[in-house]
Amino acid sequence: MFDAFHKEIFEMRVTLFCTINDFPAYGNLSDYSVKGHHVCPICEENISYIQLKHERKTIYNRHRRFLTPDHPYKRLKKAFNGSQKHDIALISLTGEHVYQRVQHLNTVFGKT
């Protein structure tokens, strides 16, 4: 980087901390697969989906579990496949679990 005030070049290192983006951009930024049946980064293997007959569309359900227990959407039947949902949300990963998943990743800095 160039520091205009000091008129010198310096090396800057940054971390991308937080973004707001759509799902395809999320996949590009994080190198997470956003295609296939296990696309939810929260649910991962615990995802529930239905493949529509005569369509090439996948419907992901059971996300009402992330709502509060008294949320009115949990009681709706007509709008959600004819059933009430009383599932509880998944437990968030701890820092130790996240570290165990990423400790063996090989990180290469710079453009490849």
Coordinates of N, CA and C in Angstrom, one line a residue:
M1 N 0.8 -1.2 0.0 CA 0.0 0.0 0.0 C 0.9 1.2 0.0
F2 N 0.3 2.3 -0.4 CA 1.0 3.6 -0.5 C 0.4 4.5 0.6
D3 N 1.2 5.0 1.5 CA 0.8 6.0 2.5 C 1.0 7.4 1.9
A4 N -0.1 8.0 1.6 CA 0.1 9.4 0.9 C 0.6 10.4 1.9
F5 N 0.3 10.3 3.2 CA 0.8 11.2 4.2 C 2.3 11.2 4.4
H6 N 2.8 9.9 4.6 CA 4.2 9.8 4.7 C 5.0 9.6 3.4
K7 N 4.3 9.4 2.3 CA 4.8 9.2 1.0 C 5.8 8.0 1.0
E8 N 5.3 6.9 1.5 CA 6.1 5.7 1.5 C 5.2 4.5 1.2
I9 N 5.8 3.4 0.8 CA 5.0 2.1 0.6 C 5.2 1.3 1.8
F10 N 4.2 0.6 2.2 CA 4.2 -0.3 3.3 C 3.4 -1.6 3.0
E11 N 3.7 -2.6 3.8 CA 2.9 -3.9 3.6 C 1.8 -3.9 4.6
M12 N 0.6 -4.1 4.0 CA -0.6 -4.1 4.9 C -1.2 -5.5 4.8
R13 N -1.6 -6.0 6.0 CA -2.3 -7.3 6.1 C -3.7 -7.0 6.7
V14 N -4.7 -7.6 6.1 CA -6.1 -7.4 6.6 C -6.8 -8.7 6.8
T15 N -7.9 -8.6 7.5 CA -8.8 -9.8 7.7 C -10.2 -9.3 7.3
L16 N -10.9 -10.1 6.5 CA -12.2 -9.9 6.2 C -13.1 -10.4 7.4
F17 N -13.7 -9.5 8.1 CA -14.4 -9.8 9.4 C -15.8 -10.1 9.1
C18 N -16.5 -9.3 8.4 CA -18.0 -9.5 8.3 C -18.4 -9.0 6.9
T19 N -19.3 -9.7 6.3 CA -19.9 -9.3 5.0 C -21.4 -9.5 5.1
I20 N -22.1 -8.8 4.2 CA -23.5 -9.0 4.0 C -23.7 -9.2 2.5
N21 N -24.1 -10.4 2.1 CA -24.1 -10.7 0.7 C -25.1 -11.8 0.4
D22 N -25.4 -12.1 -0.9 CA -26.3 -13.2 -1.2 C -25.6 -14.5 -1.2
F23 N -26.3 -15.6 -1.3 CA -25.8 -16.9 -1.1 C -24.6 -17.3 -2.1
P24 N -24.8 -17.0 -3.4 CA -23.7 -17.3 -4.4 C -22.4 -16.5 -4.0
A25 N -22.5 -15.3 -3.6 CA -21.4 -14.5 -3.2 C -20.7 -15.1 -1.9
Y26 N -21.6 -15.6 -1.0 CA -21.1 -16.2 0.2 C -20.2 -17.4 -0.2
G27 N -20.6 -18.2 -1.2 CA -19.9 -19.4 -1.6 C -18.5 -18.9 -2.2
N28 N -18.5 -17.8 -3.0 CA -17.3 -17.4 -3.6 C -16.3 -16.8 -2.5
L29 N -16.8 -16.1 -1.5 CA -16.0 -15.5 -0.5 C -15.4 -16.6 0.5
S30 N -16.2 -17.6 0.8 CA -15.8 -18.5 1.9 C -15.3 -19.8 1.3
D31 N -15.4 -20.0 0.0 CA -15.1 -21.3 -0.7 C -15.9 -22.5 -0.1
Y32 N -17.2 -22.1 0.3 CA -18.1 -23.1 0.8 C -19.0 -23.5 -0.3
S33 N -19.3 -24.8 -0.4 CA -20.2 -25.3 -1.5 C -21.6 -24.8 -1.3
V34 N -22.2 -24.0 -2.2 CA -23.5 -23.6 -2.2 C -24.4 -24.3 -3.2
K35 N -23.9 -25.5 -3.6 CA -24.7 -26.3 -4.6 C -24.9 -27.7 -4.0
G36 N -25.9 -28.3 -4.4 CA -26.2 -29.7 -3.9 C -27.2 -29.6 -2.7
H37 N -27.3 -30.7 -2.0 CA -28.3 -30.7 -0.9 C -27.8 -30.3 0.4
H38 N -26.5 -30.2 0.7 CA -26.0 -29.8 2.0 C -25.4 -28.4 1.9
V39 N -26.3 -27.4 1.6 CA -25.8 -26.1 1.3 C -25.8 -25.2 2.5
C40 N -26.6 -25.5 3.5 CA -26.7 -24.6 4.7 C -25.5 -24.7 5.6
P41 N -24.8 -23.6 5.8 CA -23.6 -23.6 6.6 C -23.9 -23.9 8.1
I42 N -25.1 -23.6 8.5 CA -25.5 -23.9 9.9 C -25.9 -25.3 10.1
C43 N -26.8 -25.8 9.2 CA -27.3 -27.2 9.4 C -26.3 -28.3 9.0
E44 N -25.6 -28.0 7.9 CA -24.7 -29.0 7.3 C -25.3 -30.3 7.1
E45 N -24.9 -31.4 7.8 CA -25.5 -32.7 7.5 C -26.9 -32.9 8.1
N46 N -27.3 -32.0 9.0 CA -28.6 -32.1 9.6 C -29.7 -31.4 8.8
I47 N -29.4 -31.1 7.6 CA -30.4 -30.3 6.8 C -31.5 -31.3 6.3
S48 N -32.7 -30.7 6.1 CA -33.8 -31.5 5.7 C -34.3 -30.8 4.4
Y49 N -34.5 -31.6 3.3 CA -34.9 -31.1 2.0 C -35.8 -32.0 1.3
I50 N -36.5 -31.5 0.4 CA -37.5 -32.2 -0.4 C -37.2 -31.9 -1.9
Q51 N -37.0 -32.9 -2.7 CA -36.8 -32.7 -4.2 C -38.2 -32.7 -4.8
L52 N -38.6 -31.6 -5.5 CA -39.9 -31.6 -6.1 C -40.0 -32.5 -7.3
K53 N -41.1 -33.2 -7.4 CA -41.3 -34.1 -8.5 C -41.6 -33.3 -9.8
H54 N -41.1 -33.7 -10.9 CA -41.2 -33.0 -12.2 C -40.6 -31.7 -12.2
E55 N -39.8 -31.3 -11.3 CA -39.1 -30.1 -11.2 C -37.6 -30.4 -10.9
R56 N -36.7 -29.4 -11.2 CA -35.4 -29.6 -10.8 C -35.1 -28.6 -9.7
K57 N -36.0 -28.6 -8.7 CA -35.9 -27.7 -7.6 C -35.9 -28.4 -6.3
T58 N -35.1 -27.9 -5.4 CA -35.0 -28.5 -4.0 C -35.6 -27.5 -3.0
I59 N -36.4 -28.0 -2.1 CA -37.0 -27.2 -1.1 C -36.4 -27.6 0.2
Y60 N -35.9 -26.6 0.9 CA -35.2 -26.8 2.2 C -36.2 -26.5 3.3
N61 N -36.5 -27.4 4.2 CA -37.5 -27.1 5.3 C -36.8 -27.3 6.6
R62 N -37.6 -27.2 7.7 CA -37.2 -27.3 9.1 C -36.3 -26.1 9.5
H63 N -36.4 -25.0 8.9 CA -35.7 -23.9 9.3 C -36.5 -23.1 10.3
R64 N -37.8 -23.5 10.5 CA -38.6 -22.8 11.6 C -38.0 -23.1 13.0
R65 N -37.1 -24.1 13.1 CA -36.6 -24.5 14.4 C -35.7 -23.3 14.9
F66 N -35.3 -22.4 14.1 CA -34.4 -21.3 14.6 C -35.3 -20.1 15.1
L67 N -36.6 -20.2 15.0 CA -37.5 -19.2 15.5 C -37.6 -19.5 17.0
T68 N -38.1 -18.5 17.8 CA -38.3 -18.6 19.2 C -39.5 -19.6 19.4
P69 N -39.6 -20.3 20.5 CA -40.6 -21.3 20.7 C -42.0 -20.8 20.6
D70 N -42.2 -19.5 20.9 CA -43.6 -19.0 20.9 C -43.9 -18.2 19.6
H71 N -43.0 -18.3 18.6 CA -43.2 -17.6 17.3 C -44.5 -18.1 16.6
P72 N -45.3 -17.2 16.1 CA -46.6 -17.7 15.4 C -46.3 -18.5 14.2
Y73 N -45.2 -18.4 13.5 CA -45.0 -19.3 12.3 C -44.8 -20.7 12.7
K74 N -44.4 -21.0 13.9 CA -44.3 -22.4 14.3 C -45.6 -23.2 14.4
R75 N -46.7 -22.4 14.6 CA -48.0 -23.0 14.6 C -48.7 -23.1 13.3
L76 N -48.2 -22.4 12.3 CA -48.9 -22.4 11.0 C -48.8 -23.8 10.3
K77 N -49.9 -24.2 9.8 CA -49.9 -25.5 9.1 C -50.0 -25.3 7.6
K78 N -51.0 -24.5 7.2 CA -51.3 -24.4 5.7 C -50.1 -23.8 4.9
A79 N -49.4 -22.9 5.5 CA -48.3 -22.3 4.8 C -47.1 -23.1 4.7
F80 N -47.0 -24.2 5.6 CA -45.8 -25.0 5.7 C -46.1 -26.4 5.7
N81 N -46.4 -27.0 4.5 CA -46.5 -28.4 4.3 C -47.5 -29.1 5.2
G82 N -48.5 -28.4 5.8 CA -49.5 -29.1 6.6 C -49.1 -29.6 7.9
S83 N -48.0 -29.1 8.5 CA -47.6 -29.6 9.8 C -47.1 -28.5 10.7
Q84 N -47.3 -28.6 12.0 CA -46.7 -27.7 12.9 C -45.2 -28.2 13.2
K85 N -44.4 -27.3 13.5 CA -43.0 -27.7 13.8 C -42.6 -27.2 15.2
H86 N -42.1 -28.2 16.0 CA -41.7 -27.8 17.4 C -40.2 -28.3 17.6
D87 N -39.5 -28.4 16.5 CA -38.0 -28.7 16.6 C -37.3 -27.6 17.3
I88 N -36.2 -28.0 17.9 CA -35.4 -27.0 18.6 C -34.1 -26.7 17.7
A89 N -33.6 -25.5 17.8 CA -32.5 -25.1 17.0 C -31.2 -25.9 17.3
L90 N -30.4 -26.0 16.4 CA -29.1 -26.7 16.5 C -28.2 -25.9 17.5
I91 N -27.3 -26.6 18.2 CA -26.4 -26.0 19.1 C -25.2 -25.4 18.3
S92 N -24.9 -24.2 18.6 CA -23.8 -23.5 17.8 C -22.5 -24.2 18.2
L93 N -21.6 -24.2 17.2 CA -20.2 -24.8 17.4 C -19.5 -23.9 18.4
T94 N -18.7 -24.5 19.2 CA -17.8 -23.7 20.1 C -16.5 -23.4 19.3
G95 N -15.7 -22.5 19.9 CA -14.5 -22.1 19.3 C -13.6 -23.3 19.1
E96 N -13.6 -24.2 20.1 CA -12.7 -25.4 20.0 C -13.1 -26.3 18.9
H97 N -14.5 -26.5 18.7 CA -14.9 -27.3 17.5 C -14.6 -26.7 16.2
V98 N -14.7 -25.4 16.1 CA -14.3 -24.7 14.9 C -12.8 -24.9 14.6
Y99 N -12.0 -24.7 15.6 CA -10.6 -24.9 15.5 C -10.2 -26.3 15.0
Q100 N -10.9 -27.3 15.6 CA -10.6 -28.7 15.2 C -10.9 -28.9 13.7
R101 N -11.9 -28.2 13.2 CA -12.2 -28.4 11.8 C -11.2 -27.7 10.9
V102 N -10.6 -26.6 11.3 CA -9.8 -25.8 10.4 C -8.3 -25.9 10.7
Q103 N -7.9 -26.6 11.7 CA -6.5 -26.6 12.1 C -5.6 -27.2 11.1
H104 N -6.1 -28.1 10.2 CA -5.3 -28.8 9.2 C -5.4 -28.1 7.8
L105 N -6.1 -27.0 7.7 CA -6.2 -26.3 6.4 C -4.9 -25.7 6.0
N106 N -4.5 -25.8 4.8 CA -3.3 -25.2 4.3 C -3.7 -23.9 3.7
T107 N -3.2 -22.8 4.2 CA -3.6 -21.5 3.8 C -2.5 -20.9 3.0
V108 N -2.8 -20.4 1.8 CA -1.8 -19.8 0.9 C -2.2 -18.3 0.7
F109 N -1.4 -17.4 1.1 CA -1.7 -16.0 1.0 C -1.2 -15.5 -0.4
G110 N -1.9 -14.5 -0.9 CA -1.6 -13.9 -2.2 C -2.4 -14.5 -3.3
K111 N -2.3 -14.0 -4.4 CA -3.1 -14.5 -5.6 C -2.4 -15.7 -6.1
T112 N -3.2 -16.7 -6.6 CA -2.7 -17.9 -7.2 C -3.0 -18.0 -8.6

